[in-house]
Amino acid sequence: MLNQVVVIGALELGSIFAIMSLGLYISYKVLNLPDLTVDGSFTLGCAVSAVMTLSGHPVIGLILAFISGLLAGVVTGVLTTKLKIASLLAGILTMTGLYSVNLKIMNDSPHISLFDCSTVFTPLSVFGEYGVLLFIGVVVIVVTLCLHYFLKTQFGLALRACGDNEDMVKASSIDVDIMKMIGLSLANGLVSLSGAIYAQHQAFSDSQSGTGMMVIGLASIIIGMAFIKKDQMAYQLLAVIVGSIIYRGILTIALQIGIPSTDLKLLSAILVVVALILTKVKMRRKEVC
Amino acid sequence: MLELQDISVIFHPGTIHEKVALSHINFRIEEGDFITIIGSNGAGKSTLFQTISGAIAPYQGHIFLHQQDITSLKEHKRSRFIGRLFQDPLKGTAPSMTIAENLALAGCQGHYFSLKPILAKQRQQMYEALKELNLGLEERMDTKVGVLSGGQRQALSLLMATYAKPQLLLLDEHTAALDPQTASKVLELTDKIVKKNQMTTLMITHNMQDALTYGQKIMIMKEGQIIDVINSERKKDLTVEQLIHLYSSKTNDYNDRILL
């Protein structure tokens, strides 16, 4: 049932979504801000990447997708800090606006097929069936190492303090607004990069590609943290990656045993609910002990 | 060094909830002053601190620091030269970060966009500073602050607030939430750090004994006004009983809490 191709495929997708989950980790865990921009910025990455791939520049597509994600995050950041809109609503507003922007980027067509186009994965066929996984794996490792280093720098510490104790940060000389903006920007940059790789991997971009991505990222983080409980930064980042791969694994098994793909979003939502309840029950047990 | 000119703070002006929190405050603080502030609840003590630190914009008046008008300077910019400590020990530290990480933040005053990790030299400085607290925290630098006790966290907050040597230190009942023993230890630490660095300090307290023991001057506040400043000359021979008597006669406030 689970042949090699299926397993490698699941690992590839899991790793792609790990990049997105790392982005979500910044907004959701580090900054403590539920950021719904994600659904829009993922599609944004898909759209930019697809259009650039069509015109023959897949690598530039990835870079531009990352940059456009950074900008999308700044928009949400400005809405929530400078204009004082609640962060949930600010994310939804940016996401809604991005829907039209994404269609514009994709030349007003809701679907772009990259079939027969040369992507970043094309030259990797020389490495055989593991080439694609190798490439994505390297990207995940590089992103994780950069993030780990960054979160330990002076700048990273200030960012973490913003999500940890805003009162303290306000009494220190850190500008909370700027920190939130930069954090949200970085988060959405990674989400968009993940979308860009996803589009080239799947050889299409759809205006609906990003729907439910926030939930997938959240599920990955919660599942990962349930398995790896150490709270050092390195383990937390590792948990996010492992969580993404496990999550993808569960979905792959679900597909293999015949659950229709249209039911996957419902399954994702239920999975998050179950994981959240489980962590709550565990915490209550701890309190009793 | 710090001068308040005709400062008034009014909450909800022009509505039925209008409340004058500070009324035409004029005050000068000299370099190196350590002033304790007493006054009943609602006297405007905390509002005074929030106005000095920039959390509240005054309705009228000006604040000068070293002859420079800082009235419209933003809160986070003022924090570079104003250190603050609150009553709640949870407010001054980030719980999911380690002691070293918290101190690194306190030490980098203004250089928040630096992409350098914590250096060994900085860790050595932190170690020395923590050692002076005498709480054994220097051996637990990589412990998350969230697992420390309230007293330990407040001592750490104190160290953080003074780590970058601010020109002015504002202490808002910073020992009120601690048990008496820990409170006196934190107060002694405060006195030691303030004296060592000759920091200009304002300390709000409800404890008359502490108000007498620490600092050179006592400021009494009531209903948004400074009604008396006891200078070091007068303070020298003052007893707790006399201070309570003086306070009560000035403020007509005989509540139990102040008698403690």
Coordinates of C-alpha atoms in Angstrom, one line a residue:
Chain A
M1 CA 0.0 0.0 0.0
L2 CA 2.7 2.5 1.0
N3 CA 5.2 2.0 -1.8
Q4 CA 8.5 4.0 -2.1
V5 CA 7.1 6.6 -4.4
V6 CA 4.3 7.4 -2.1
V7 CA 6.6 7.7 0.9
I8 CA 9.1 9.9 -0.9
G9 CA 6.2 12.1 -2.2
A10 CA 4.9 12.5 1.4
L11 CA 8.4 13.4 2.7
E12 CA 8.8 16.0 -0.1
L13 CA 5.4 17.6 0.6
G14 CA 6.0 17.4 4.3
S15 CA 9.3 19.2 3.9
I16 CA 7.8 21.9 1.7
F17 CA 5.1 22.5 4.3
A18 CA 7.8 22.5 7.0
I19 CA 9.1 25.8 5.6
M20 CA 5.6 27.3 5.9
S21 CA 5.2 25.9 9.4
L22 CA 8.6 27.5 10.4
G23 CA 7.1 30.8 9.2
L24 CA 4.0 30.2 11.2
Y25 CA 6.1 29.4 14.2
I26 CA 7.5 32.9 14.1
S27 CA 4.1 34.6 14.1
Y28 CA 2.1 32.1 16.2
K29 CA 4.7 31.0 18.8
V30 CA 7.4 33.6 18.9
L31 CA 5.3 36.7 18.5
N32 CA 2.1 35.1 20.0
L33 CA 0.0 36.5 17.1
P34 CA -2.5 34.4 15.2
D35 CA -1.7 35.5 11.7
L36 CA -4.3 34.6 9.1
T37 CA -2.4 36.3 6.3
V38 CA -0.9 32.8 5.7
D39 CA -3.6 31.5 3.4
G40 CA -3.1 34.5 1.1
S41 CA 0.6 34.7 1.3
F42 CA 1.0 31.0 0.4
T43 CA -1.0 31.5 -2.7
L44 CA 1.0 34.7 -3.4
G45 CA 4.1 32.6 -3.4
C46 CA 2.5 30.1 -5.8
A47 CA 1.4 32.8 -8.1
V48 CA 4.7 34.6 -8.3
S49 CA 6.6 31.4 -8.7
A50 CA 4.3 30.0 -11.4
V51 CA 4.4 33.2 -13.5
M52 CA 8.2 33.5 -13.3
T53 CA 8.5 29.8 -14.1
L54 CA 6.3 30.2 -17.2
S55 CA 8.6 33.0 -18.4
G56 CA 11.6 30.7 -17.8
H57 CA 13.0 32.0 -14.5
P58 CA 12.1 29.4 -11.8
V59 CA 15.0 30.4 -9.4
I60 CA 14.2 34.1 -9.6
G61 CA 10.6 33.1 -9.1
L62 CA 11.5 31.6 -5.6
I63 CA 13.4 34.8 -4.6
L64 CA 10.7 37.1 -5.8
A65 CA 8.0 35.0 -4.0
F66 CA 10.0 35.3 -0.8
I67 CA 10.2 39.1 -1.2
S68 CA 6.5 39.5 -2.0
G69 CA 5.7 37.4 1.1
L70 CA 7.8 39.8 3.2
L71 CA 5.8 42.7 1.8
A72 CA 2.4 41.0 2.5
G73 CA 3.6 40.5 6.1
V74 CA 4.4 44.2 6.4
V75 CA 0.9 45.1 5.2
T76 CA -0.6 43.0 8.0
G77 CA 1.9 44.4 10.5
V78 CA 1.0 48.0 9.6
L79 CA -2.7 47.2 9.9
T80 CA -2.3 45.7 13.3
T81 CA 0.3 48.0 14.9
K82 CA 0.0 51.4 13.3
L83 CA -3.8 51.3 12.5
K84 CA -4.6 49.3 15.7
I85 CA -6.8 46.7 13.9
A86 CA -7.0 43.4 15.9
S87 CA -4.4 41.0 14.6
L88 CA -6.9 38.3 13.5
L89 CA -8.9 40.8 11.5
A90 CA -5.8 42.4 10.1
G91 CA -4.7 39.0 8.8
I92 CA -8.1 38.3 7.3
L93 CA -8.2 41.7 5.6
T94 CA -4.7 41.2 4.0
M95 CA -5.7 37.6 3.0
T96 CA -8.9 38.9 1.3
G97 CA -7.1 41.6 -0.5
L98 CA -4.4 39.2 -1.6
Y99 CA -7.0 37.0 -3.3
S100 CA -7.5 39.7 -6.0
V101 CA -3.8 40.6 -6.1
N102 CA -2.9 36.9 -6.7
L103 CA -5.4 36.7 -9.6
K104 CA -3.9 39.8 -11.1
I105 CA -0.4 38.2 -10.8
M106 CA -1.8 35.1 -12.5
N107 CA -3.1 37.2 -15.3
D108 CA -6.8 36.9 -14.2
S109 CA -6.8 33.1 -14.7
P110 CA -7.6 31.1 -11.6
H111 CA -5.3 28.2 -12.6
I112 CA -1.8 28.1 -14.2
S113 CA -0.4 24.8 -15.3
L114 CA 3.4 24.5 -15.4
F115 CA 3.3 21.2 -17.3
D116 CA 6.3 20.8 -19.5
C117 CA 7.9 23.9 -18.0
S118 CA 11.4 23.8 -16.7
T119 CA 11.4 24.3 -12.9
V120 CA 14.1 24.3 -10.2
F121 CA 13.5 20.5 -9.9
T122 CA 14.2 19.8 -13.6
P123 CA 18.0 19.7 -13.4
L124 CA 17.8 17.5 -10.3
S125 CA 16.7 14.4 -12.2
V126 CA 20.3 13.5 -12.5
F127 CA 20.2 12.5 -8.8
G128 CA 17.5 10.0 -9.5
E129 CA 14.3 9.7 -7.5
Y130 CA 15.8 11.3 -4.4
G131 CA 17.0 14.5 -6.1
V132 CA 13.8 16.5 -5.4
L133 CA 13.8 15.5 -1.7
L134 CA 17.5 16.3 -1.4
F135 CA 16.9 19.8 -2.8
I136 CA 13.9 20.5 -0.5
G137 CA 15.8 19.0 2.4
V138 CA 18.7 21.4 1.9
V139 CA 16.4 24.4 1.7
V140 CA 14.7 23.3 5.0
I141 CA 18.0 22.8 6.7
V142 CA 19.4 26.2 5.6
V143 CA 16.2 28.0 6.6
T144 CA 16.2 26.3 10.0
L145 CA 19.9 27.0 10.7
C146 CA 19.4 30.7 9.7
L147 CA 16.3 30.9 11.9
H148 CA 18.0 29.3 14.8
Y149 CA 20.9 31.7 14.6
F150 CA 18.7 34.7 14.2
L151 CA 16.5 33.9 17.2
K152 CA 19.6 33.8 19.4
T153 CA 20.9 37.2 18.3
Q154 CA 20.1 40.4 20.0
F155 CA 17.5 41.1 17.4
G156 CA 16.0 37.7 17.8
L157 CA 15.9 38.0 21.6
A158 CA 14.0 41.3 21.2
L159 CA 11.5 39.7 18.9
R160 CA 10.9 36.8 21.3
A161 CA 10.5 39.1 24.2
C162 CA 7.7 40.9 22.3
G163 CA 5.7 37.7 22.2
D164 CA 6.7 36.6 25.7
N165 CA 6.0 39.7 27.8
E166 CA 4.8 42.8 26.1
D167 CA 4.7 44.8 29.3
M168 CA 8.4 44.3 29.8
V169 CA 9.2 45.2 26.3
K170 CA 7.2 48.4 26.5
A171 CA 9.2 49.4 29.6
S172 CA 12.4 48.7 27.8
S173 CA 13.6 50.6 24.8
I174 CA 12.4 48.1 22.2
D175 CA 9.9 49.5 19.6
V176 CA 7.2 46.8 19.8
D177 CA 5.5 47.9 16.6
I178 CA 8.6 47.6 14.5
M179 CA 9.4 44.2 16.0
K180 CA 5.9 42.9 15.2
M181 CA 6.1 44.2 11.7
I182 CA 9.4 42.6 11.0
G183 CA 8.3 39.3 12.6
L184 CA 5.1 39.1 10.6
S185 CA 7.1 40.1 7.5
L186 CA 9.6 37.3 8.0
A187 CA 6.9 34.8 8.8
N188 CA 5.0 35.5 5.6
G189 CA 8.2 35.6 3.6
L190 CA 8.8 31.9 4.6
V191 CA 5.2 31.0 4.0
S192 CA 5.4 32.5 0.5
L193 CA 8.7 30.8 -0.2
S194 CA 7.0 27.5 0.8
G195 CA 4.1 28.3 -1.6
A196 CA 6.6 29.0 -4.4
I197 CA 8.4 25.7 -4.0
Y198 CA 5.0 23.9 -3.8
A199 CA 3.8 25.4 -7.1
Q200 CA 6.9 24.3 -9.0
H201 CA 6.8 20.9 -7.3
Q202 CA 3.1 20.3 -8.1
A203 CA 3.5 22.0 -11.5
F204 CA 0.5 24.2 -11.1
S205 CA -0.7 27.3 -9.2
D206 CA -4.3 27.8 -8.3
S207 CA -6.0 30.8 -6.7
Q208 CA -7.2 28.4 -4.0
S209 CA -3.8 26.8 -3.3
G210 CA -3.5 28.5 0.1
T211 CA -6.9 27.7 1.5
G212 CA -6.5 26.1 4.9
M213 CA -2.7 26.5 5.1
M214 CA -3.0 28.3 8.4
V215 CA -4.6 25.2 9.9
I216 CA -2.0 22.8 8.3
G217 CA 0.8 24.9 9.8
L218 CA -0.9 25.0 13.2
A219 CA -1.5 21.3 13.1
S220 CA 2.1 20.7 12.3
I221 CA 3.4 22.8 15.1
I222 CA 1.0 21.3 17.7
I223 CA 1.7 17.7 16.6
G224 CA 5.5 18.3 16.5
M225 CA 5.4 19.9 20.0
A226 CA 3.4 16.9 21.3
F227 CA 6.2 14.6 20.2
I228 CA 9.3 16.7 21.1
K229 CA 8.7 18.4 24.4
K230 CA 12.1 20.1 25.1
D231 CA 11.9 23.8 25.0
Q232 CA 15.3 24.8 23.8
M233 CA 15.1 26.7 20.5
A234 CA 16.8 24.0 18.5
Y235 CA 14.3 21.3 19.6
Q236 CA 11.3 23.6 19.0
L237 CA 12.4 24.2 15.4
L238 CA 13.0 20.5 15.0
A239 CA 9.6 19.8 16.4
V240 CA 8.0 22.1 13.8
I241 CA 9.7 20.2 11.0
V242 CA 9.0 16.7 12.4
G243 CA 5.4 17.8 13.0
S244 CA 5.0 18.9 9.3
I245 CA 6.3 15.5 8.1
I246 CA 4.1 13.5 10.5
Y247 CA 1.1 15.6 9.5
R248 CA 1.7 14.9 5.9
G249 CA 2.2 11.2 6.7
I250 CA -1.2 11.0 8.3
L251 CA -2.8 12.7 5.3
T252 CA -1.0 10.3 2.9
I253 CA -2.2 7.3 4.9
A254 CA -5.7 8.7 4.9
L255 CA -5.6 9.0 1.1
Q256 CA -4.2 5.5 0.7
I257 CA -7.0 3.9 2.6
G258 CA -9.5 5.6 0.3
I259 CA -10.6 8.7 2.0
P260 CA -11.6 11.1 -0.8
S261 CA -9.2 14.1 -1.2
T262 CA -12.1 16.5 -0.9
D263 CA -12.5 15.4 2.8
L264 CA -8.9 16.2 3.7
K265 CA -9.6 19.8 4.9
L266 CA -12.3 18.5 7.3
L267 CA -9.8 15.8 8.5
S268 CA -7.2 18.6 9.0
A269 CA -9.5 20.6 11.1
I270 CA -10.5 17.6 13.2
L271 CA -6.9 16.7 13.7
V272 CA -6.1 20.1 15.1
V273 CA -9.1 20.0 17.4
V274 CA -8.0 16.6 18.7
A275 CA -4.4 17.6 19.1
L276 CA -5.5 20.8 21.0
I277 CA -7.8 18.8 23.3
L278 CA -5.0 16.3 24.0
T279 CA -2.5 18.9 25.0
K280 CA -5.2 20.5 27.3
V281 CA -5.9 17.2 29.0
K282 CA -2.2 16.6 29.5
M283 CA -1.7 20.0 31.1
R284 CA -4.6 19.4 33.4
R285 CA -3.1 16.0 34.5
K286 CA 0.1 17.8 35.2
E287 CA -1.6 20.3 37.4
V288 CA -3.3 17.5 39.4
C289 CA -0.1 15.7 40.0
Chain B
M1 CA 18.3 66.7 36.2
L2 CA 14.6 66.1 35.9
E3 CA 12.1 68.9 36.0
L4 CA 8.3 68.8 35.8
Q5 CA 6.7 72.1 34.8
D6 CA 3.0 72.6 35.5
I7 CA 2.2 69.0 34.6
S8 CA -1.5 68.0 34.7
V9 CA -2.9 64.7 33.7
I10 CA -6.7 64.3 33.2
F11 CA -8.3 61.0 32.3
H12 CA -11.4 61.1 30.0
P13 CA -11.4 65.0 29.8
G14 CA -14.8 66.5 28.9
T15 CA -16.8 63.4 29.8
I16 CA -18.7 62.6 33.0
H17 CA -15.8 60.2 33.9
E18 CA -13.4 63.1 33.9
K19 CA -10.7 62.6 36.6
V20 CA -7.8 64.9 37.4
A21 CA -5.0 62.5 38.2
L22 CA -2.2 65.1 38.4
S23 CA -2.8 68.7 39.0
H24 CA -0.2 71.4 38.2
I25 CA 2.8 69.5 39.4
N26 CA 6.0 71.5 39.6
F27 CA 9.0 69.7 40.8
R28 CA 12.8 69.4 40.3
I29 CA 14.9 66.4 41.0
E30 CA 18.6 66.9 41.4
E31 CA 21.3 64.6 40.1
G32 CA 21.9 61.7 42.6
D33 CA 18.7 62.3 44.5
F34 CA 17.0 59.2 46.1
I35 CA 13.4 60.2 46.8
T36 CA 10.7 58.0 48.4
I37 CA 7.1 58.9 47.6
I38 CA 4.2 58.1 49.9
G39 CA 0.5 58.8 49.5
S40 CA -2.8 56.9 49.6
N41 CA -4.3 55.0 46.7
G42 CA -5.3 57.3 43.9
A43 CA -3.0 60.1 45.0
G44 CA -1.4 60.0 41.6
K45 CA 1.9 58.3 42.4
S46 CA 1.8 55.8 39.7
T47 CA 0.4 58.3 37.2
L48 CA 3.4 60.5 38.0
F49 CA 5.7 57.7 37.1
Q50 CA 3.8 56.8 33.9
T51 CA 3.9 60.5 32.9
I52 CA 7.7 60.7 33.5
S53 CA 8.3 57.4 31.6
G54 CA 6.0 58.4 28.7
A55 CA 3.3 55.8 29.0
I56 CA 0.8 58.7 29.6
A57 CA 0.9 62.0 27.8
P58 CA 0.2 64.9 30.1
Y59 CA -2.8 67.1 29.4
Q60 CA -0.6 70.2 29.9
G61 CA 2.9 71.1 31.0
H62 CA 6.4 70.0 30.1
I63 CA 9.0 67.5 31.3
F64 CA 12.7 68.3 31.0
L65 CA 15.6 66.0 31.4
H66 CA 18.9 67.7 31.6
Q67 CA 17.2 70.9 30.3
Q68 CA 15.9 69.0 27.2
D69 CA 12.2 68.9 26.6
I70 CA 11.2 65.2 26.5
T71 CA 7.4 65.8 26.8
S72 CA 6.7 64.4 23.3
L73 CA 9.4 61.8 23.3
K74 CA 8.0 58.3 22.8
E75 CA 8.0 55.8 25.7
H76 CA 10.5 53.3 24.2
K77 CA 12.9 56.1 23.4
R78 CA 12.8 57.4 27.0
S79 CA 13.5 53.9 28.3
R80 CA 17.1 54.3 27.2
F81 CA 17.7 56.7 30.1
I82 CA 14.8 55.7 32.4
G83 CA 14.8 52.3 34.1
R84 CA 11.5 51.1 35.6
L85 CA 10.4 48.4 38.0
F86 CA 6.8 47.5 38.8
Q87 CA 5.0 45.9 41.7
D88 CA 4.2 42.7 39.8
P89 CA 7.4 40.5 39.6
L90 CA 6.0 39.0 36.4
K91 CA 6.1 42.3 34.5
G92 CA 9.8 42.8 34.4
T93 CA 11.1 39.6 32.8
A94 CA 10.3 37.4 29.9
P95 CA 9.4 33.9 31.4
S96 CA 10.1 31.6 28.4
M97 CA 13.6 33.1 27.9
T98 CA 16.7 32.3 30.0
I99 CA 18.3 34.5 32.6
A100 CA 21.2 35.2 30.2
E101 CA 18.8 36.0 27.4
N102 CA 16.8 38.4 29.6
L103 CA 20.0 40.2 30.7
A104 CA 21.3 40.4 27.2
L105 CA 18.2 42.3 26.2
A106 CA 18.6 44.6 29.2
G107 CA 22.2 45.2 28.3
C108 CA 21.8 46.1 24.7
Q109 CA 20.0 49.4 25.1
G110 CA 19.0 50.6 21.7
H111 CA 21.1 48.2 19.6
Y112 CA 18.1 45.9 19.0
F113 CA 18.8 45.3 15.3
S114 CA 22.2 43.8 15.9
L115 CA 22.6 40.3 14.4
K116 CA 25.3 39.2 16.9
P117 CA 24.6 36.4 19.3
I118 CA 25.5 36.7 23.0
L119 CA 29.2 36.8 23.3
A120 CA 31.4 35.1 25.9
K121 CA 32.5 38.5 27.1
Q122 CA 28.9 39.6 27.7
R123 CA 28.2 36.3 29.6
Q124 CA 31.2 37.0 31.8
Q125 CA 29.8 40.5 32.7
M126 CA 26.4 39.0 33.4
Y127 CA 28.0 36.4 35.6
E128 CA 29.7 39.1 37.7
A129 CA 26.5 41.2 37.9
L130 CA 24.4 38.2 39.0
K131 CA 26.9 37.2 41.6
E132 CA 26.4 40.6 43.3
L133 CA 22.8 39.7 43.8
N134 CA 24.0 36.9 46.1
L135 CA 21.1 34.6 45.1
G136 CA 23.1 32.0 43.2
L137 CA 21.5 33.0 40.0
E138 CA 24.9 33.2 38.3
E139 CA 25.1 29.4 38.3
R140 CA 21.7 29.2 36.6
M141 CA 22.2 31.5 33.7
D142 CA 20.6 29.1 31.2
T143 CA 17.5 28.5 33.3
K144 CA 14.2 29.8 32.1
V145 CA 13.1 32.8 34.1
G146 CA 9.5 31.3 34.4
V147 CA 10.7 28.8 37.0
L148 CA 12.2 31.3 39.3
S149 CA 10.4 32.5 42.5
G150 CA 8.7 35.9 42.7
G151 CA 11.6 37.3 44.8
Q152 CA 14.2 36.0 42.4
R153 CA 12.4 37.3 39.4
Q154 CA 12.0 40.7 41.1
A155 CA 15.7 40.8 42.0
L156 CA 16.5 39.9 38.4
S157 CA 14.1 42.6 37.1
L158 CA 16.0 45.1 39.4
L159 CA 19.3 44.0 37.9
M160 CA 17.8 44.3 34.4
A161 CA 16.3 47.8 35.0
T162 CA 19.7 49.0 36.2
Y163 CA 22.0 46.9 34.0
A164 CA 22.4 49.6 31.4
K165 CA 23.0 52.3 34.0
P166 CA 19.9 54.5 33.4
Q167 CA 20.1 58.1 34.4
L168 CA 16.8 57.8 36.3
L169 CA 15.3 54.8 38.1
L170 CA 11.6 54.6 38.9
L171 CA 10.5 52.0 41.4
D172 CA 6.8 51.5 41.7
E173 CA 6.2 49.6 45.0
H174 CA 8.6 47.0 43.6
T175 CA 8.6 45.0 46.9
A176 CA 4.9 45.2 47.7
A177 CA 4.1 41.7 46.2
L178 CA 6.9 39.9 48.1
D179 CA 7.0 38.4 51.5
P180 CA 8.6 40.6 54.2
Q181 CA 11.9 38.8 54.2
T182 CA 12.4 38.8 50.5
A183 CA 11.1 42.3 50.3
S184 CA 13.8 43.6 52.7
K185 CA 16.4 41.7 50.8
V186 CA 15.4 43.2 47.5
L187 CA 15.3 46.6 49.1
E188 CA 18.8 46.2 50.4
L189 CA 19.9 45.2 46.9
T190 CA 18.2 48.2 45.5
D191 CA 20.0 50.5 47.9
K192 CA 23.3 48.9 47.1
I193 CA 22.9 49.2 43.4
V194 CA 21.6 52.8 43.6
K195 CA 24.5 53.9 45.8
K196 CA 27.1 52.1 43.8
N197 CA 26.0 53.7 40.6
Q198 CA 24.8 57.0 42.2
M199 CA 21.5 56.6 40.3
T200 CA 18.9 59.3 40.6
T201 CA 15.9 57.3 42.0
L202 CA 12.3 57.7 42.8
M203 CA 10.6 55.0 44.9
I204 CA 6.9 54.7 45.6
T205 CA 6.2 52.8 48.9
H206 CA 3.4 52.2 51.3
N207 CA 5.8 51.3 54.1
M208 CA 6.7 54.2 56.3
Q209 CA 9.7 52.5 57.7
D210 CA 11.1 52.0 54.2
A211 CA 10.3 55.5 53.3
L212 CA 12.4 56.7 56.3
T213 CA 15.2 54.1 55.9
Y214 CA 16.0 54.6 52.3
G215 CA 16.7 57.8 50.2
Q216 CA 17.4 61.3 51.2
K217 CA 14.0 63.0 50.7
I218 CA 10.4 62.0 51.2
M219 CA 7.6 63.3 49.0
I220 CA 4.0 63.2 50.1
M221 CA 1.3 63.1 47.5
K222 CA -2.4 63.6 47.8
E223 CA -5.1 64.0 45.1
G224 CA -2.8 64.6 42.3
Q225 CA -0.6 67.1 44.1
I226 CA 2.7 67.1 45.9
I227 CA 1.7 68.4 49.4
D228 CA 5.1 68.2 51.1
V229 CA 8.7 67.3 50.5
I230 CA 10.7 66.4 53.6
N231 CA 14.3 67.2 52.9
S232 CA 17.3 65.3 54.4
E233 CA 17.7 67.9 57.1
R234 CA 14.2 67.4 58.4
K235 CA 14.2 63.7 57.7
K236 CA 17.3 63.0 59.8
D237 CA 15.5 63.1 63.2
L238 CA 12.2 61.8 62.0
T239 CA 10.7 58.7 63.6
V240 CA 8.1 56.4 62.0
E241 CA 5.5 57.7 64.5
Q242 CA 6.3 61.3 63.6
L243 CA 6.1 60.5 59.9
I244 CA 2.8 58.8 60.3
H245 CA 1.5 61.7 62.3
L246 CA 2.8 64.2 59.8
Y247 CA 1.4 62.2 56.9
S248 CA -2.1 61.8 58.5
S249 CA -2.4 65.4 59.5
K250 CA -1.4 66.5 56.0
T251 CA -3.7 64.1 54.2
N252 CA -6.4 63.4 56.7
D253 CA -5.8 59.7 55.8
Y254 CA -5.9 57.3 58.7
N255 CA -6.3 54.1 56.9
D256 CA -4.8 50.9 58.4
R257 CA -2.5 50.1 55.5
I258 CA -0.4 53.2 55.9
L259 CA 0.1 52.4 59.6
L260 CA 1.9 49.2 58.8

